[in-house]
Tab-separated table of N, CA and C in Angstrom:
chain	number	residue	atom	x	y	z
B	1	MET	N	0.046	-7.621	-21.801
B	1	MET	CA	-1.294	-8.209	-20.513
B	1	MET	C	-2.264	-7.127	-19.126
B	2	GLY	N	-1.835	-6.097	-19.042
B	2	GLY	CA	-2.117	-5.288	-18.151
B	2	GLY	C	-1.519	-4.556	-16.824
B	3	GLU	N	-0.945	-4.251	-15.457
B	3	GLU	CA	-0.760	-3.495	-14.198
B	3	GLU	C	-1.157	-3.877	-13.455
B	4	THR	N	-0.798	-4.123	-12.664
B	4	THR	CA	-0.863	-4.356	-11.287
B	4	THR	C	-1.303	-3.075	-10.674
B	5	LEU	N	-2.053	-2.567	-10.093
B	5	LEU	CA	-2.679	-1.670	-9.431
B	5	LEU	C	-2.957	-1.122	-7.859
B	6	GLU	N	-2.455	-0.816	-7.237
B	6	GLU	CA	-2.937	-0.961	-5.825
B	6	GLU	C	-4.373	0.389	-5.906
B	7	LEU	N	-4.622	0.621	-4.439
B	7	LEU	CA	-5.690	1.478	-3.698
B	7	LEU	C	-5.760	1.957	-2.688
B	8	ILE	N	-6.255	3.198	-2.128
B	8	ILE	CA	-6.714	2.397	-0.776
B	8	ILE	C	-7.914	3.484	-0.195
B	9	ASP	N	-8.278	3.067	0.263
B	9	ASP	CA	-10.040	3.400	0.026
B	9	ASP	C	-10.920	3.336	1.025
B	10	TYR	N	-11.908	4.029	1.363
B	10	TYR	CA	-12.998	3.497	1.762
B	10	TYR	C	-14.791	2.916	1.467
B	11	SER	N	-14.378	1.560	1.805
B	11	SER	CA	-15.829	1.294	1.732
B	11	SER	C	-16.800	1.253	2.236
B	12	PRO	N	-17.962	2.227	2.408
B	12	PRO	CA	-19.871	2.289	2.709
B	12	PRO	C	-20.234	0.919	3.702
B	13	GLU	N	-20.730	0.616	2.760
B	13	GLU	CA	-21.201	-0.660	2.393
B	13	GLU	C	-20.367	-1.272	3.273
B	14	ILE	N	-19.746	-2.156	3.803
B	14	ILE	CA	-18.640	-1.989	4.719
B	14	ILE	C	-17.925	-1.697	6.312
B	15	ASP	N	-18.179	-0.391	5.925
B	15	ASP	CA	-17.989	0.297	6.750
B	15	ASP	C	-16.105	0.171	7.181
B	16	THR	N	-15.596	-0.094	5.940
B	16	THR	CA	-14.352	-0.595	5.637
B	16	THR	C	-13.688	-0.044	5.239
B	17	TYR	N	-11.789	0.610	5.795
B	17	TYR	CA	-10.941	0.981	5.102
B	17	TYR	C	-10.388	0.094	4.195
B	18	LEU	N	-9.798	0.457	3.208
B	18	LEU	CA	-9.445	-0.587	1.715
B	18	LEU	C	-8.241	-0.900	1.574
B	19	LYS	N	-7.095	-1.882	1.577
B	19	LYS	CA	-6.155	-1.519	0.386
B	19	LYS	C	-6.419	-2.822	-0.939
B	20	VAL	N	-6.460	-2.569	-1.858
B	20	VAL	CA	-7.458	-3.100	-2.226
B	20	VAL	C	-6.215	-3.696	-4.250
B	21	VAL	N	-5.331	-4.903	-4.119
B	21	VAL	CA	-4.227	-4.732	-5.558
B	21	VAL	C	-4.953	-5.743	-5.789
B	22	CYS	N	-5.415	-4.678	-7.403
B	22	CYS	CA	-5.858	-5.287	-8.460
B	22	CYS	C	-4.859	-5.899	-9.925
B	23	PHE	N	-4.734	-7.534	-10.369
B	23	PHE	CA	-3.593	-7.323	-11.765
B	23	PHE	C	-4.208	-8.484	-12.319
B	24	PRO	N	-3.404	-8.053	-13.717
B	24	PRO	CA	-3.875	-9.179	-14.784
B	24	PRO	C	-3.973	-10.653	-14.626
B	25	THR	N	-5.355	-11.570	-14.375
B	25	THR	CA	-4.976	-12.611	-14.334
B	25	THR	C	-4.784	-13.437	-15.667
B	26	PHE	N	-6.108	-12.832	-16.653
B	26	PHE	CA	-5.583	-13.480	-18.603
B	26	PHE	C	-6.638	-12.263	-18.913
B	27	THR	N	-5.953	-12.292	-20.500
B	27	THR	CA	-6.938	-11.564	-21.348
B	27	THR	C	-8.142	-11.113	-20.837
B	28	GLY	N	-8.421	-8.907	-20.467
B	28	GLY	CA	-9.730	-8.590	-20.780
B	28	GLY	C	-10.451	-9.607	-18.877
B	29	HIS	N	-9.538	-10.015	-17.912
B	29	HIS	CA	-9.897	-10.197	-16.293
B	29	HIS	C	-8.744	-9.452	-15.764
B	30	CYS	N	-9.585	-9.883	-14.019
B	30	CYS	CA	-8.421	-9.418	-14.021
B	30	CYS	C	-8.787	-9.644	-11.802
B	31	GLY	N	-7.757	-9.690	-11.013
B	31	GLY	CA	-8.206	-10.183	-9.556
B	31	GLY	C	-8.051	-9.367	-8.496
B	32	CYS	N	-8.589	-9.150	-7.411
B	32	CYS	CA	-8.521	-8.472	-6.734
B	32	CYS	C	-7.996	-8.721	-5.290
B	33	ILE	N	-7.329	-8.340	-4.535
B	33	ILE	CA	-7.429	-9.195	-2.878
B	33	ILE	C	-7.525	-7.014	-2.084
B	34	LEU	N	-8.254	-7.414	-1.624
B	34	LEU	CA	-8.716	-6.569	-0.282
B	34	LEU	C	-8.680	-6.965	0.876
B	35	PHE	N	-6.934	-5.966	1.474
B	35	PHE	CA	-7.526	-6.122	2.676
B	35	PHE	C	-8.004	-5.266	3.979
B	36	ASP	N	-8.446	-5.473	5.137
B	36	ASP	CA	-8.981	-4.501	5.945
B	36	ASP	C	-7.421	-3.102	6.273
B	37	ILE	N	-7.754	-2.154	5.847
B	37	ILE	CA	-5.515	-2.110	7.349
B	37	ILE	C	-6.074	-1.260	7.942
B	38	GLN	N	-6.495	-2.180	9.071
B	38	GLN	CA	-6.444	-2.097	10.593
B	38	GLN	C	-6.720	-2.837	10.683
B	39	ASN	N	-6.087	-4.169	10.292
B	39	ASN	CA	-5.324	-5.511	9.791
B	39	ASN	C	-3.902	-5.567	9.814
B	40	ILE	N	-3.853	-4.806	9.020
B	40	ILE	CA	-1.938	-4.661	8.380
B	40	ILE	C	-1.722	-4.553	9.553
B	41	ASN	N	-0.159	-4.590	9.407
B	41	ASN	CA	1.484	-4.111	10.502
B	41	ASN	C	2.363	-3.849	9.949
B	42	TYR	N	2.789	-3.441	10.383
B	42	TYR	CA	4.381	-2.782	9.132
B	42	TYR	C	5.395	-3.332	9.835
B	43	ALA	N	6.302	-4.219	9.593
B	43	ALA	CA	7.622	-4.557	10.410
B	43	ALA	C	8.340	-4.039	9.660
B	44	ARG	N	8.993	-3.538	10.274
B	44	ARG	CA	11.176	-3.010	10.057
B	44	ARG	C	12.087	-3.923	9.656
B	45	SER	N	11.752	-4.739	8.505
B	45	SER	CA	13.624	-5.012	8.257
B	45	SER	C	13.976	-5.077	7.899
B	46	SER	N	14.714	-3.830	7.836
B	46	SER	CA	16.428	-3.511	7.882
B	46	SER	C	16.839	-2.409	8.279
B	47	PRO	N	18.204	-1.996	8.452
B	47	PRO	CA	18.328	0.299	8.735
B	47	PRO	C	16.824	0.590	7.745
B	48	ASP	N	16.818	0.532	6.006
B	48	ASP	CA	16.553	0.931	5.554
B	48	ASP	C	15.566	0.807	4.981
B	49	ALA	N	13.958	0.555	6.103
B	49	ALA	CA	12.942	0.359	5.727
B	49	ALA	C	12.411	1.596	5.865
B	50	ASP	N	12.541	2.237	6.354
B	50	ASP	CA	11.710	3.852	6.385
B	50	ASP	C	12.095	4.523	5.099
B	51	HIS	N	13.294	4.103	3.870
B	51	HIS	CA	13.017	4.822	3.331
B	51	HIS	C	12.125	3.895	2.584
B	52	ALA	N	12.266	1.866	2.472
B	52	ALA	CA	11.785	1.136	1.210
B	52	ALA	C	9.716	2.194	1.141
B	53	LEU	N	9.307	1.713	2.386
B	53	LEU	CA	7.995	2.097	3.183
B	53	LEU	C	7.676	3.647	1.821
B	54	ALA	N	8.497	5.285	2.199
B	54	ALA	CA	9.210	6.507	2.031
B	54	ALA	C	8.777	5.797	0.056
B	55	LEU	N	9.408	5.278	-0.573
B	55	LEU	CA	9.104	4.976	-1.329
B	55	LEU	C	7.381	4.343	-2.062
B	56	TYR	N	7.187	3.447	-1.636
B	56	TYR	CA	6.479	2.717	-1.907
B	56	TYR	C	5.510	3.840	-1.499
B	57	PHE	N	5.448	4.852	-0.659
B	57	PHE	CA	4.081	6.152	-0.796
B	57	PHE	C	4.721	7.119	-1.511
B	58	GLY	N	4.666	7.061	-2.103
B	58	GLY	CA	5.172	8.064	-3.220
B	58	GLY	C	6.474	8.964	-3.191
B	59	TYR	N	7.497	9.044	-2.676
B	59	TYR	CA	8.362	10.082	-1.592
B	59	TYR	C	9.186	9.707	-2.269
B	60	GLU	N	10.239	9.041	-3.976
B	60	GLU	CA	11.456	9.088	-4.485
B	60	GLU	C	12.679	10.598	-4.182
B	61	GLU	N	10.773	11.836	-4.470
B	61	GLU	CA	11.906	12.716	-4.367
B	61	GLU	C	13.179	12.911	-3.570
B	62	ALA	N	12.239	12.162	-2.191
B	62	ALA	CA	13.053	12.842	-0.746
B	62	ALA	C	14.367	11.975	-0.318
B	63	THR	N	15.208	12.693	-0.555
B	63	THR	CA	16.399	12.273	-0.104
B	63	THR	C	17.647	12.505	0.958
B	64	ASP	N	16.445	13.221	1.548
B	64	ASP	CA	16.877	13.508	3.270
B	64	ASP	C	15.977	12.699	4.245
B	65	ARG	N	16.847	12.104	4.857
B	65	ARG	CA	16.044	10.778	5.600
B	65	ARG	C	14.257	11.268	6.661
B	66	SER	N	15.267	12.497	7.065
B	66	SER	CA	15.045	13.049	8.257
B	66	SER	C	13.278	13.631	7.817
B	67	SER	N	13.216	14.153	6.472
B	67	SER	CA	11.386	14.221	6.491
B	67	SER	C	11.060	13.277	6.025
B	68	LEU	N	11.279	11.748	5.401
B	68	LEU	CA	10.169	10.226	5.774
B	68	LEU	C	9.771	10.041	6.152
B	69	PRO	N	8.411	9.773	5.828
B	69	PRO	CA	7.532	9.742	7.635
B	69	PRO	C	8.014	8.382	7.946
B	70	HIS	N	7.252	8.407	9.808
B	70	HIS	CA	8.478	6.948	10.250
B	70	HIS	C	7.395	6.409	10.506
B	71	VAL	N	6.766	5.055	11.120
B	71	VAL	CA	6.860	4.470	11.386
B	71	VAL	C	7.088	3.661	12.849
B	72	ASN	N	6.471	3.642	12.962
B	72	ASN	CA	7.302	2.711	15.156
B	72	ASN	C	5.914	1.378	15.253
């Protein structure tokens, strides 16, 4: 039916950086959820949270955790 896609970009119409998540609803249609990225907080919920965040941002090849991005 389709795939879920996510992107982060700037919207000049509303002068805001957005995280957009689009997903299939039914054939030929999709739904989208928009988030103002200035209102998103990252919460570290386990010792592996930094590794999970790195995977999320596409650092799959990173095995040395010292090279992964660190979020406070």
